[in-house]
PDB file of C-alpha atoms in Angstrom:
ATOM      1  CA  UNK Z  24     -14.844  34.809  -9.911  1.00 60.00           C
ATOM      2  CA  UNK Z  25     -16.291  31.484  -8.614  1.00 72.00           C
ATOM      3  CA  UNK Z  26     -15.955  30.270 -12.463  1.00 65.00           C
ATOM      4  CA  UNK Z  27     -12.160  31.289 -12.483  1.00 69.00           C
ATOM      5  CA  UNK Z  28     -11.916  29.438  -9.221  1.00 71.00           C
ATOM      6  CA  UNK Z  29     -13.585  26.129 -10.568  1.00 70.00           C
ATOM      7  CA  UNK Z  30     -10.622  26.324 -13.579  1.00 70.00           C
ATOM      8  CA  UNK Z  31      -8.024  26.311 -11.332  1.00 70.00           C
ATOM      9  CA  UNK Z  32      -8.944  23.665  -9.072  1.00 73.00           C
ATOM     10  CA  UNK Z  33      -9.926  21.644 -12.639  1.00 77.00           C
ATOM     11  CA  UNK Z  34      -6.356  22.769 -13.731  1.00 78.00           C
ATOM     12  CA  UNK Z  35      -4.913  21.722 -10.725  1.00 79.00           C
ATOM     13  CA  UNK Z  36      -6.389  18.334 -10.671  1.00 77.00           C
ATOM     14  CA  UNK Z  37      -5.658  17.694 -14.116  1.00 83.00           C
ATOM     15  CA  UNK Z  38      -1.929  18.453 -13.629  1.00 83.00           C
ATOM     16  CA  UNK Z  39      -2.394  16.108 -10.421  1.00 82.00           C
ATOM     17  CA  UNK Z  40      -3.396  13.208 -12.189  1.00 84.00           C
ATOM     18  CA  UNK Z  41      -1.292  13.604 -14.965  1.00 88.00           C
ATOM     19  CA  UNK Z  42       1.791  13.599 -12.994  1.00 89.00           C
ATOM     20  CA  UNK Z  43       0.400  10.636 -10.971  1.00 90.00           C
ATOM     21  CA  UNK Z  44       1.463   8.767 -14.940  1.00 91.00           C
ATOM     22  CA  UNK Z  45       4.661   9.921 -14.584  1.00 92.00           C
ATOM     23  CA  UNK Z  46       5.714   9.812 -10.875  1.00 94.00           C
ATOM     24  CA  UNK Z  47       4.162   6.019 -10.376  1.00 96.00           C
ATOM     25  CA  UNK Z  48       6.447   3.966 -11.892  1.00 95.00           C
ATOM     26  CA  UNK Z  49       9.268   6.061 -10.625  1.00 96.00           C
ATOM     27  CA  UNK Z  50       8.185   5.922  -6.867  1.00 97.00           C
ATOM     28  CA  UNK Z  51       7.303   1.780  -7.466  1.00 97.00           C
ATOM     29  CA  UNK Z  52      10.626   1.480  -8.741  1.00 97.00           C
ATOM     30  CA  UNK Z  53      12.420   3.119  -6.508  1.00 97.00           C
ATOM     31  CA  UNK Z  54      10.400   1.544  -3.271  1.00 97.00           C
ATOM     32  CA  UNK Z  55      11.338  -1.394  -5.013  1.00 97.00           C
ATOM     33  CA  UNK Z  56      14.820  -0.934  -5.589  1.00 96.00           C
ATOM     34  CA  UNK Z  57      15.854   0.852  -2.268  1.00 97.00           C
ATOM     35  CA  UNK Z  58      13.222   0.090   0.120  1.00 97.00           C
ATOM     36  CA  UNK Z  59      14.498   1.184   3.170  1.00 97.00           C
ATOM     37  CA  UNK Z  60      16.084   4.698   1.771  1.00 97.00           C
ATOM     38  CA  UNK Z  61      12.212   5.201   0.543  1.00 97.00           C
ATOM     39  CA  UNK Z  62      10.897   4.428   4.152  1.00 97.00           C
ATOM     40  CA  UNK Z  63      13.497   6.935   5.589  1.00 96.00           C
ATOM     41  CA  UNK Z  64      12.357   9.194   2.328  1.00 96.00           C
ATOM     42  CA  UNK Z  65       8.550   9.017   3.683  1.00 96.00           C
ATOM     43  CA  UNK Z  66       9.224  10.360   7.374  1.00 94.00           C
ATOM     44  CA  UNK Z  67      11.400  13.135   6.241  1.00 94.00           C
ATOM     45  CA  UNK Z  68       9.273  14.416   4.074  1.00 94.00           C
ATOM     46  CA  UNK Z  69       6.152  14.967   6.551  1.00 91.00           C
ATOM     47  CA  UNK Z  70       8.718  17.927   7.946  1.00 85.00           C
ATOM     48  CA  UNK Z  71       8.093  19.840   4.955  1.00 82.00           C
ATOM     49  CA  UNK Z  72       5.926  22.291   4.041  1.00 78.00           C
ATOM     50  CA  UNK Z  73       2.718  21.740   2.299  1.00 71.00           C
ATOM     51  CA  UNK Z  74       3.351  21.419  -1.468  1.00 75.00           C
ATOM     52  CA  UNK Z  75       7.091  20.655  -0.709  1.00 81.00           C
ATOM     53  CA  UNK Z  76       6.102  17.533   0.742  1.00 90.00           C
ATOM     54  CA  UNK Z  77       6.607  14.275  -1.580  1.00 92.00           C
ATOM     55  CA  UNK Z  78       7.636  16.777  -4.747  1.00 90.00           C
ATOM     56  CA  UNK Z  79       9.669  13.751  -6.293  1.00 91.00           C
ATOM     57  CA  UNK Z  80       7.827  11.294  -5.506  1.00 93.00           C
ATOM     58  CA  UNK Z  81       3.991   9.874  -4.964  1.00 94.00           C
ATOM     59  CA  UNK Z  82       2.899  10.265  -1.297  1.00 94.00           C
ATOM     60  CA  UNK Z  83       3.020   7.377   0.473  1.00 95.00           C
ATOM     61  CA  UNK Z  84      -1.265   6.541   1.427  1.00 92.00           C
ATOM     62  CA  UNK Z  85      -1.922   7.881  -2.433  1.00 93.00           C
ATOM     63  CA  UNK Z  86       0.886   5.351  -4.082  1.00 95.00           C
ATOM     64  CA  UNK Z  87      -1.073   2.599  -2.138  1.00 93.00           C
ATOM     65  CA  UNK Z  88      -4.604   3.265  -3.120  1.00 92.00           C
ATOM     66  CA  UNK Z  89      -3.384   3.536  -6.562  1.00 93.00           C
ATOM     67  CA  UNK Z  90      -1.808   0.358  -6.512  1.00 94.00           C
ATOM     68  CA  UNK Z  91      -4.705  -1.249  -5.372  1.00 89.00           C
ATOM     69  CA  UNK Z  92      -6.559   0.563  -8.280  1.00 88.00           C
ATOM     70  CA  UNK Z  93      -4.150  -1.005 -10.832  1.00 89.00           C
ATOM     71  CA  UNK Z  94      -4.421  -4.169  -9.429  1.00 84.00           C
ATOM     72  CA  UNK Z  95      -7.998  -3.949  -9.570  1.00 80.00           C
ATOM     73  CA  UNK Z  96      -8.463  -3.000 -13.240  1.00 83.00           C
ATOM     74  CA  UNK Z  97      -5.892  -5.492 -14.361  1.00 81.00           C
ATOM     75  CA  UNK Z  98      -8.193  -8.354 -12.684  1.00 75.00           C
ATOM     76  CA  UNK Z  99     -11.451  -6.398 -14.721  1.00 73.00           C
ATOM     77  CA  UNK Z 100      -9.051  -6.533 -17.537  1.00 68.00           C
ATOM     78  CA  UNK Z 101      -8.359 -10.532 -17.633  1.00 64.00           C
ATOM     79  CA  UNK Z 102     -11.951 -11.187 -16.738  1.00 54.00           C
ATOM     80  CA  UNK Z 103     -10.753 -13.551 -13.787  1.00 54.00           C
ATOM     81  CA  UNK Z 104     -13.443 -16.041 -14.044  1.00 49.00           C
ATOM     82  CA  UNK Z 105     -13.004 -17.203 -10.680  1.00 47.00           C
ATOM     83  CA  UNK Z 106     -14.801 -13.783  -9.107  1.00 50.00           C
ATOM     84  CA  UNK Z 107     -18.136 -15.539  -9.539  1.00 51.00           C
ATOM     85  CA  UNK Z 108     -16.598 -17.778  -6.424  1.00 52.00           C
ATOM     86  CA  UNK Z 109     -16.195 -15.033  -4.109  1.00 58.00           C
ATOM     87  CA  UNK Z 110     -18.660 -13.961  -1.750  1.00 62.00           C
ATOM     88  CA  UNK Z 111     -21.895 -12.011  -3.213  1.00 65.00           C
ATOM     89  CA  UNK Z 112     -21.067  -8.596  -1.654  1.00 63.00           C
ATOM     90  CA  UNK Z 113     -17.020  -9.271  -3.252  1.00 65.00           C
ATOM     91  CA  UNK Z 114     -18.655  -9.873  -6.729  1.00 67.00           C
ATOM     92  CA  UNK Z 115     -20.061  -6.023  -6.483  1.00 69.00           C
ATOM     93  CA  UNK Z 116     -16.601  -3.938  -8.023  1.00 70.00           C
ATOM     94  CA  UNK Z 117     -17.167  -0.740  -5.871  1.00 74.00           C
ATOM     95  CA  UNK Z 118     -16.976  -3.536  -2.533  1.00 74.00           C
ATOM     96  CA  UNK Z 119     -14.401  -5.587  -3.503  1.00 75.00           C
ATOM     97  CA  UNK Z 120     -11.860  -2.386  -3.905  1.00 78.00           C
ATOM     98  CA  UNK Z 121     -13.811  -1.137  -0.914  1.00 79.00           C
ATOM     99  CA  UNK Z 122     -12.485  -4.413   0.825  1.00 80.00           C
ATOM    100  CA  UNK Z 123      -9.065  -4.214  -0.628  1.00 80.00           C
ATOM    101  CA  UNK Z 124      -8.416  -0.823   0.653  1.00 83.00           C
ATOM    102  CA  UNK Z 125      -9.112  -1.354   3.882  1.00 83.00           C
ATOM    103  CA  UNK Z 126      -8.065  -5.283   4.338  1.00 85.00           C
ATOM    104  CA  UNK Z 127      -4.166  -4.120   2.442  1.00 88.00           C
ATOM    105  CA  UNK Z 128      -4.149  -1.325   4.501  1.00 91.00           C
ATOM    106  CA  UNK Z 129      -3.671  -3.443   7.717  1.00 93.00           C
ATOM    107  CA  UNK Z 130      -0.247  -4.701   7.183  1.00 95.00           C
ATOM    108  CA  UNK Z 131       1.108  -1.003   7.005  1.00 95.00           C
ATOM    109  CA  UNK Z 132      -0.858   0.022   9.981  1.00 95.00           C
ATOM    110  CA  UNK Z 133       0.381  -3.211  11.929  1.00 96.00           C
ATOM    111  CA  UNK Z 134       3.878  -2.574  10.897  1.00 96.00           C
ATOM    112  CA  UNK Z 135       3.442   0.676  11.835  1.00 96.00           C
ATOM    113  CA  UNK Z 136       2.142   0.000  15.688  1.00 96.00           C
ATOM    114  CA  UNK Z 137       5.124  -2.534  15.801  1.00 95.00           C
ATOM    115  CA  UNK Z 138       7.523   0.614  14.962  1.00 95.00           C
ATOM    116  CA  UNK Z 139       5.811   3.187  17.255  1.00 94.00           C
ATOM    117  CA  UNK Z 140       5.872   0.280  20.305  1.00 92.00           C
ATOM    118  CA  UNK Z 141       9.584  -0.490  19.379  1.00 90.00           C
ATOM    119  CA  UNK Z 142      10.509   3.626  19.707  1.00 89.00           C
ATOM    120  CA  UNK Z 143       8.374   3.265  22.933  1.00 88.00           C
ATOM    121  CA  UNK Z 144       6.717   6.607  22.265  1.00 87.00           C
ATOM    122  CA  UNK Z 145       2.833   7.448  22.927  1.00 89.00           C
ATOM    123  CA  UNK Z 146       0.432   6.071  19.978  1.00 91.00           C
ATOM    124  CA  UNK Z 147      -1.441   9.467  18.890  1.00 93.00           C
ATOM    125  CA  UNK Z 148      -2.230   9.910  15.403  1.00 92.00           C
ATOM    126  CA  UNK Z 149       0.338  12.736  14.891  1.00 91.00           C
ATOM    127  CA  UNK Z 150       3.194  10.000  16.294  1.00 91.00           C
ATOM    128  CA  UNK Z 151       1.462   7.060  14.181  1.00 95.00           C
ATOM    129  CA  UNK Z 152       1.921   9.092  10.570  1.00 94.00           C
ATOM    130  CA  UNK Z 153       5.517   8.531   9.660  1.00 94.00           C
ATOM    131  CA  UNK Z 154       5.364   4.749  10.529  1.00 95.00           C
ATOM    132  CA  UNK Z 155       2.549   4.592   8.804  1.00 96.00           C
ATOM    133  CA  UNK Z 156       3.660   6.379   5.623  1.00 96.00           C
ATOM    134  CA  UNK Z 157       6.825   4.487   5.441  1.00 96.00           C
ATOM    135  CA  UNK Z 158       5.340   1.598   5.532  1.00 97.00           C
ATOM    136  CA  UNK Z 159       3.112   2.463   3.112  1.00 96.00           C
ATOM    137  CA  UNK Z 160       5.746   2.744   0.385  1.00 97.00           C
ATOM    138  CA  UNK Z 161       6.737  -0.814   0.904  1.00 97.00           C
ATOM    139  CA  UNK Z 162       3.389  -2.315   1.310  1.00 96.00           C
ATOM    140  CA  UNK Z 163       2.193  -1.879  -1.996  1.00 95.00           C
ATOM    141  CA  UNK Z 164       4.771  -3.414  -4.113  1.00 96.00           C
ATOM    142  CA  UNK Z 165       4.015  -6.526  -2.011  1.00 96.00           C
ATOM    143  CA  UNK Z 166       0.344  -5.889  -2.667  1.00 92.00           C
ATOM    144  CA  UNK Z 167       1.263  -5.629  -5.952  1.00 93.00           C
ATOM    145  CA  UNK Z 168       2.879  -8.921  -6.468  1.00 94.00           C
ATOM    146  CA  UNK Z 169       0.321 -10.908  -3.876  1.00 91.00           C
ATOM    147  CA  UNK Z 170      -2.511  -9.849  -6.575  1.00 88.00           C
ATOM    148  CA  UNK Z 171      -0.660 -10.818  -9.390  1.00 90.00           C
ATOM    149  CA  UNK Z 172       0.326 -14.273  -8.102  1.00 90.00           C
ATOM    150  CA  UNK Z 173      -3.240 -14.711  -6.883  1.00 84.00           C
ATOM    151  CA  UNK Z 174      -4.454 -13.945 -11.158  1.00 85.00           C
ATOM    152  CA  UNK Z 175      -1.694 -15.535 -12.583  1.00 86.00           C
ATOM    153  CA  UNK Z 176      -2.722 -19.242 -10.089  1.00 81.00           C
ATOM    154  CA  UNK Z 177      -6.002 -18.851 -11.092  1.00 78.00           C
ATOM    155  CA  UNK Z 178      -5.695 -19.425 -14.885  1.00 75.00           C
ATOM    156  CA  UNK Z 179      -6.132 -23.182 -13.416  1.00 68.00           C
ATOM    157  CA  UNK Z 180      -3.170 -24.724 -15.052  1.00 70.00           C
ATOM    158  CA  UNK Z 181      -0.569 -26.850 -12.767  1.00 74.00           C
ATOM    159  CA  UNK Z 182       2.275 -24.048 -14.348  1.00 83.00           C
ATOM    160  CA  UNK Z 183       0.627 -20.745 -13.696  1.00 82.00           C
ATOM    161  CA  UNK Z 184      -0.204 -22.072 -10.273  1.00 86.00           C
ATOM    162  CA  UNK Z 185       3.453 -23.129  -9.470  1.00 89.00           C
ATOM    163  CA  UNK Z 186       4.230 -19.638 -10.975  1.00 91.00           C
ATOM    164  CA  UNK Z 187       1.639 -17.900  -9.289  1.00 90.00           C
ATOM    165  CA  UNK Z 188       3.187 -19.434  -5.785  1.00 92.00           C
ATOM    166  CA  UNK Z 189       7.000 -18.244  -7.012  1.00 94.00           C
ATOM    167  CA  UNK Z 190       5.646 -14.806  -7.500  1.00 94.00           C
ATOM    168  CA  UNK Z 191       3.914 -14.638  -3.833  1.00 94.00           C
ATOM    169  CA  UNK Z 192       7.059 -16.415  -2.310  1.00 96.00           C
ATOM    170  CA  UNK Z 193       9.337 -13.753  -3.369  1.00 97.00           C
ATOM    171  CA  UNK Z 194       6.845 -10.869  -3.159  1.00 96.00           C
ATOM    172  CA  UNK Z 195       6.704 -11.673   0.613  1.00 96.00           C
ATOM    173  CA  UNK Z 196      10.182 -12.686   0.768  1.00 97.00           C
ATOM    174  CA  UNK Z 197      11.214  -8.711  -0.423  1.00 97.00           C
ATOM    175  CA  UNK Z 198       8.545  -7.493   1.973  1.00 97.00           C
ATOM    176  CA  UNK Z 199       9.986  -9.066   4.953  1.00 97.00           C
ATOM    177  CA  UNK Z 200      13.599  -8.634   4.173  1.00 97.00           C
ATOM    178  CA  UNK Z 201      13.133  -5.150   3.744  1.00 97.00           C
ATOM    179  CA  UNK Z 202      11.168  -4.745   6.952  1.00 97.00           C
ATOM    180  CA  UNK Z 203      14.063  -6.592   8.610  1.00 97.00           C
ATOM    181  CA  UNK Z 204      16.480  -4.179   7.344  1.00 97.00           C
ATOM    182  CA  UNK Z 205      14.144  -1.493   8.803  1.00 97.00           C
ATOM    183  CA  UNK Z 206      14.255  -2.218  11.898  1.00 96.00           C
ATOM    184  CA  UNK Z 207      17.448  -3.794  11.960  1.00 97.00           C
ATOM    185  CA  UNK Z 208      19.577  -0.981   9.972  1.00 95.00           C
ATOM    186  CA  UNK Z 209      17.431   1.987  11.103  1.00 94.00           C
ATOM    187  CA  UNK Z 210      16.081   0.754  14.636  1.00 94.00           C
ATOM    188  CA  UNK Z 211      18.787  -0.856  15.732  1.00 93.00           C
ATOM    189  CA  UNK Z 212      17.024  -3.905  16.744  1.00 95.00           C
ATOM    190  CA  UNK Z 213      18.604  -7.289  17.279  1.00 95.00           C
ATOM    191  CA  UNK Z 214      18.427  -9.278  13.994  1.00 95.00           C
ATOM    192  CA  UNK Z 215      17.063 -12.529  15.632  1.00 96.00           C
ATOM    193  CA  UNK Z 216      14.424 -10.411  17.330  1.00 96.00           C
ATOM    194  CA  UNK Z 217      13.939  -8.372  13.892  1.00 96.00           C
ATOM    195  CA  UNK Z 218      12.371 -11.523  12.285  1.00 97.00           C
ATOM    196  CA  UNK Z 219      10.422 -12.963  15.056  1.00 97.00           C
ATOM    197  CA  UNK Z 220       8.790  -9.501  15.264  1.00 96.00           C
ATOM    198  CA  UNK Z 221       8.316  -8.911  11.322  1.00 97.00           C
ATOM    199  CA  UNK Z 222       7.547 -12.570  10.647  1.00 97.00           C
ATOM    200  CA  UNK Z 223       4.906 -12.422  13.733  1.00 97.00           C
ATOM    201  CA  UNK Z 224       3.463  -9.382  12.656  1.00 96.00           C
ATOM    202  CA  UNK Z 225       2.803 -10.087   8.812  1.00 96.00           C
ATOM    203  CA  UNK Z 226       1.645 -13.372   9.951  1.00 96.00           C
ATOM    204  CA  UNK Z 227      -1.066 -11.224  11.976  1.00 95.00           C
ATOM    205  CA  UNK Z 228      -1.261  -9.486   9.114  1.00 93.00           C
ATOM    206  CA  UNK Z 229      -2.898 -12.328   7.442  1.00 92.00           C
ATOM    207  CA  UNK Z 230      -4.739 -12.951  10.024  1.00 93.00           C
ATOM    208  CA  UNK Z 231      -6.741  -9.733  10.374  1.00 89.00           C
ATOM    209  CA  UNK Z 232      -7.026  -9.879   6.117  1.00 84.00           C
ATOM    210  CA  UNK Z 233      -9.015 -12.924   6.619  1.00 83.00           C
ATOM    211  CA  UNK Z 234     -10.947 -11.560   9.526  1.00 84.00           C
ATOM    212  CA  UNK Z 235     -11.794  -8.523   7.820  1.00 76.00           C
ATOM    213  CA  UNK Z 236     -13.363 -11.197   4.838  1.00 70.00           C
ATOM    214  CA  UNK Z 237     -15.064 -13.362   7.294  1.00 74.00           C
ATOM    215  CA  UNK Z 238     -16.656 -10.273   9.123  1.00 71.00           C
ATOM    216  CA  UNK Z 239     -17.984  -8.329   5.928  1.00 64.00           C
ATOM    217  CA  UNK Z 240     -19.010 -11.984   4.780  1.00 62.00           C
ATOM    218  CA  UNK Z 241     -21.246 -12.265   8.150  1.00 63.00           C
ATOM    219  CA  UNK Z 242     -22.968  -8.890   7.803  1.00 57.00           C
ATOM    220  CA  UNK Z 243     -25.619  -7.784   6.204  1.00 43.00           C
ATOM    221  CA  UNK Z 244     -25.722  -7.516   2.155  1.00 50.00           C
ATOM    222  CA  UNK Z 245     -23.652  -5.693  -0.176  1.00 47.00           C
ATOM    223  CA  UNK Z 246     -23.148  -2.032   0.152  1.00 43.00           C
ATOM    224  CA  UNK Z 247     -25.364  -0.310  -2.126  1.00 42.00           C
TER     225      UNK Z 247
END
């Protein structure tokens, strides 16, 4: 009985991860393409039940994480030179994905405070979840792009790092104009006030990145 049970869960995870090939490029395209329908997409779906939830489409935290993962292996795959710069604990794979996973993760979790403060409702975890998981499904295409303009200037050529800075321009461009057309479209906020706040808060978004860097620099050694 216990062996049947270990099949099905292998089964299970199997289909899981073999669906994950199909249903990435779908969800990245379509977060791309309609951004703000794919935000509205993420908070909807948290009403449904269980397995319903996210049947189209990757769930939001899980299409993050594995766009950091892809982002990862293509810098193991061009053997960025330029890692050996880095701090020691970076230089250590397991810690530098560590460290991207939780220093990305910020800007959806800022984005989302700025949304639950705007709807003036109490910050719990249960009220925190949609924001979060909407903004999770457009964080990660601009992850995306901020990783491959940060390869693509390192090849240490005046071109690639002219194209490297093209690629991060309008990678953060897309990210802020569809988090203006959140809030502006969907929240109803004032459009002036829509990019002070969005601007402000990806700025701070920056902010805490490097903080996050500069306080795992400072501790002790590299996780083991």
């Amino acid at each position: 009985m216990d062996f049947m049970r270990l099949l099905k869960s292998v089964e299970e995870l199997l289909y899981e991860l073999v669906t994950w090939i199909l249903f990435y490029p779908l969800t990245l395209w379509r977060c791309v393409r309609r951004p703000v329908a794919m935000m509205k997409y993420a908070e909807r779906e948290l009403g449904d039940e269980g397995e319903e939830q996210y049947d189209d489409a990757l769930s939001p935290p899980i299409f993050l994480l594995i766009t950091l993962f892809l982002a990862h292996l293509l810098e193991l795959g061009l053997a960025v030179p330029a890692q050996a710069s880095l701090p020691a604990f970076l230089q250590d794979d397991k810690n530098l994905l560590l460290y991207r996973a939780v220093a990305y993760s910020l800007f959806p979790l800022l984005l989302a405070l700025l949304d639950v403060r705007h709807r003036g409702v109490k910050l719990t975890r249960q009220l925190l979840r949609p924001s979060f998981y909407s903004q999770s499904y457009v964080a990660a295409p601009f992850v995306l792009s901020f990783d491959i303009a940060v390869l693509v200037g390192r090849q240490g050529f005046g071109a690639a790092v002219s194209l490297g800075i093209a690629i991060f321009a309008l990678g953060l461009a897309w990210y802020c104009g569809a988090q203006i057309a959140w809030f502006t479209t969907i929240r109803g906020v004032n459009a002036g006030r829509a990019v002070a706040m969005v601007l402000g808060t990806v700025l701070l978004g920056f902010a805490a990145v490097l903080a996050v860097l500069l306080a795992t620099a400072l501790s002790a050694g590299p996780i083991s």
